[in-house]
Amino acid sequence: MNPFNTETEKQYFYLDKCKEHVIELARQLGRTPTACVTTFGCQMNARDSEKLVGILQQVGYQVIEEETADFVIFNTCTVRDNANQKVYGRLGKLKSTKRKIPHMKVALCGCMMQEPSAIEKIRKSYSFVNLVFGTHNIFKFAELLYGTFVQDRMLVDVWEDTDQIVEDLPCTRKYPFKSGINIMFGCNNFCSYCIVPYVRGRERSREPKDILAEIKALVADGVVEVMLLGQNVNSYGKTLSTPMTFAQLLTEIEKIEGLKRIRFMTSHPKDLSEELIQVMKASNKICKHLHLPLQSGSTRILEAMNRRYTKEQYLALAKHIKEEIPDIALTTDIIVGFPGETSEDIDETIDVIKQVGYENAFTFIYSKRTGTPAAAMPNQVSEEWVKTEFERVLKTVQETARLTVGKYEGTSQEVLVEEINEQDSTLVSGRMSNNTIVHFKGDASLIGTLVDVYLDECHGFYYMGHRI
Ligand code: SAH
Ligand code: SF4
Ligand code: F3S
């Protein structure tokens, strides 16, 4: 019989059991045990890592940045092969660290662990790893952590899928004034190059009341900006027992008193509704920024990618959004080197970049992901060709962005101050509503506040300014 009423209750039970073991470890070491969480990949992983940190702190670890801690966990990404290679590289280093610190425990979780080939490789070449789990059972972290205290051999617990959404577990935010919020999990789009639907499972939306309650609690705790997270936020709510649109959810979030800014990502162009555009237009809190992944400007390639829009439909959508919300910044993702792609296809992508005038575009070299339809396509393109074409796209992105980003020079804008500038500690850095970064003279007391800044000079993707 299951003695617990809810999964959350069960995890708190294991949390307490872990505490006892950490106290014992502290006694043996003569100091507080340390833990390190290293995050690879996207904002969803970053949010998941905050949950890992929350639990580690709650059981008594001091969380540090160094991978020489008593407990080290990698939250992995597998969207492109270089993400996997990074993890293997770091694991290689850990192997020698662990020789010097034999009581050290190493755990791996996240998207890469959902791939059987990765698990096989870890069992074979990195057998010193203590714990492996995936994306679907991250809520079990306290229970799995307990497992590492009571058993010596590698503990592997990876699920193929889940329909569970477990709420109310500890979480420690990286920033006191802003936070990511999961509004949905998984993805049903199956773009032909993409591994995310295989490693994150089917699309599931959280109940609006839970999202609203979480945001209210965050605001009460000092958060002024939220980032709503999902692989395709525009299809939010479709799987709920009482369906709700993303635009309706935004309208509810807007009403939360004390909340100043709302961001979200990512938007799939095929699902972006007129209702959303109108809600954004009327809103005082939704930031003037839309990340609208293009992937390719060639209709032929878009079809092979299973993106379900054409070049013309994308251009029409971008034009319409800019007409309705003139000061909006559009950013995008682009893939170069999809199977069968030619220089003519790249010309089409460059044409879209120029016509839309993105504030920024993240350009990626196509990476073959085993198990995706694109991996089995003929005409995989040569590395050399990709290199030249990638440079061509990048150059266009930089040239266009310089013009687009720079148009606010000589105006004043509201900036949310995020941190002390890394290079020059007399400066602080923050973001405008449209997500452009601004550096200006200031000190730590400004962090987390909204201030008006005059934009003196644009330097490519950012501004130098002064406070007014
Ligand atoms: N759900 C988001 C994207 C998540 S992955 C969306 O659809 O917009 C982030 C970006 O990684 C994608 O937009 C795409 O540009 C890139 N990407 C995904 N799979 C890739 C692959 N196999 N090779 C190269 N880039 C890829
Ligand atoms: Fe991947 Fe496409 Fe889903 Fe984005 S929408 S996560 S690119 S399958
Ligand atoms: Fe990577 Fe997983 Fe995000 S594969 S991009 S961490 S959803």
PDB file of N, CA and C and ligand atoms in Angstrom, residues 40-45 76-79 111-112 195-196 199-200 231, ligand 3:
ATOM      1  N   PHE A  40      23.259  22.537 -18.774  1.00  0.00           N
ATOM      2  CA  PHE A  40      23.462  22.687 -20.213  1.00  0.00           C
ATOM      3  C   PHE A  40      22.082  22.940 -20.827  1.00  0.00           C
ATOM      4  N   GLY A  41      22.051  23.597 -22.011  1.00  0.00           N
ATOM      5  CA  GLY A  41      20.789  23.678 -22.739  1.00  0.00           C
ATOM      6  C   GLY A  41      19.945  24.896 -22.460  1.00  0.00           C
ATOM      7  N   CYS A  42      18.637  24.720 -22.578  1.00  0.00           N
ATOM      8  CA  CYS A  42      17.722  25.863 -22.666  1.00  0.00           C
ATOM      9  C   CYS A  42      17.201  26.339 -21.312  1.00  0.00           C
ATOM     10  N   GLN A  43      16.293  27.307 -21.373  1.00  0.00           N
ATOM     11  CA  GLN A  43      15.733  27.903 -20.156  1.00  0.00           C
ATOM     12  C   GLN A  43      14.916  26.921 -19.333  1.00  0.00           C
ATOM     13  N   MET A  44      14.387  25.898 -20.011  1.00  0.00           N
ATOM     14  CA  MET A  44      13.620  24.893 -19.249  1.00  0.00           C
ATOM     15  C   MET A  44      14.555  24.101 -18.369  1.00  0.00           C
ATOM     16  N   ASN A  45      15.729  23.795 -18.909  1.00  0.00           N
ATOM     17  CA  ASN A  45      16.720  23.106 -18.092  1.00  0.00           C
ATOM     18  C   ASN A  45      17.180  24.007 -16.955  1.00  0.00           C
ATOM     19  N   THR A  76      21.679  17.780 -18.369  1.00  0.00           N
ATOM     20  CA  THR A  76      22.189  17.751 -19.744  1.00  0.00           C
ATOM     21  C   THR A  76      21.187  18.161 -20.825  1.00  0.00           C
ATOM     22  N   CYS A  77      21.748  18.447 -22.002  1.00  0.00           N
ATOM     23  CA  CYS A  77      20.972  18.818 -23.189  1.00  0.00           C
ATOM     24  C   CYS A  77      21.444  17.951 -24.350  1.00  0.00           C
ATOM     25  N   THR A  78      20.582  17.664 -25.286  1.00  0.00           N
ATOM     26  CA  THR A  78      20.985  16.833 -26.423  1.00  0.00           C
ATOM     27  C   THR A  78      20.464  17.385 -27.746  1.00  0.00           C
ATOM     28  N   VAL A  79      20.117  18.670 -27.770  1.00  0.00           N
ATOM     29  CA  VAL A  79      19.475  19.229 -28.964  1.00  0.00           C
ATOM     30  C   VAL A  79      20.420  19.202 -30.174  1.00  0.00           C
ATOM     31  N   CYS A 111      17.828  15.946 -20.671  1.00  0.00           N
ATOM     32  CA  CYS A 111      17.385  15.423 -21.968  1.00  0.00           C
ATOM     33  C   CYS A 111      18.270  14.313 -22.531  1.00  0.00           C
ATOM     34  N   MET A 112      19.593  14.459 -22.363  1.00  0.00           N
ATOM     35  CA  MET A 112      20.496  13.464 -22.945  1.00  0.00           C
ATOM     36  C   MET A 112      20.275  12.080 -22.333  1.00  0.00           C
ATOM     37  N   ILE A 195      15.026  16.591 -31.735  1.00  0.00           N
ATOM     38  CA  ILE A 195      14.971  15.452 -30.812  1.00  0.00           C
ATOM     39  C   ILE A 195      14.101  15.743 -29.584  1.00  0.00           C
ATOM     40  N   VAL A 196      13.752  17.033 -29.408  1.00  0.00           N
ATOM     41  CA  VAL A 196      13.030  17.431 -28.186  1.00  0.00           C
ATOM     42  C   VAL A 196      11.755  16.609 -27.931  1.00  0.00           C
ATOM     43  N   VAL A 199      12.676  13.365 -26.252  1.00  0.00           N
ATOM     44  CA  VAL A 199      13.286  13.367 -24.920  1.00  0.00           C
ATOM     45  C   VAL A 199      12.463  14.119 -23.868  1.00  0.00           C
ATOM     46  N   ARG A 200      11.499  14.912 -24.329  1.00  0.00           N
ATOM     47  CA  ARG A 200      10.661  15.658 -23.376  1.00  0.00           C
ATOM     48  C   ARG A 200       9.215  15.165 -23.374  1.00  0.00           C
ATOM     49  N   GLN A 231       7.820  24.665 -25.032  1.00  0.00           N
ATOM     50  CA  GLN A 231       8.423  24.511 -26.362  1.00  0.00           C
ATOM     51  C   GLN A 231       7.575  25.192 -27.423  1.00  0.00           C
TER      52      GLN A 231
HETATM   53 FE1  F3S B   3      18.299  20.889 -24.801  1.00  0.00          FE
HETATM   54 FE2  F3S B   3      16.368  19.592 -23.689  1.00  0.00          FE
HETATM   55 FE3  F3S B   3      16.257  22.196 -23.835  1.00  0.00          FE
HETATM   56  S1  F3S B   3      17.453  18.963 -25.487  1.00  0.00           S
HETATM   57  S2  F3S B   3      17.379  22.661 -25.669  1.00  0.00           S
HETATM   58  S3  F3S B   3      17.728  21.062 -22.711  1.00  0.00           S
HETATM   59  S4  F3S B   3      14.551  20.801 -23.985  1.00  0.00           S
END
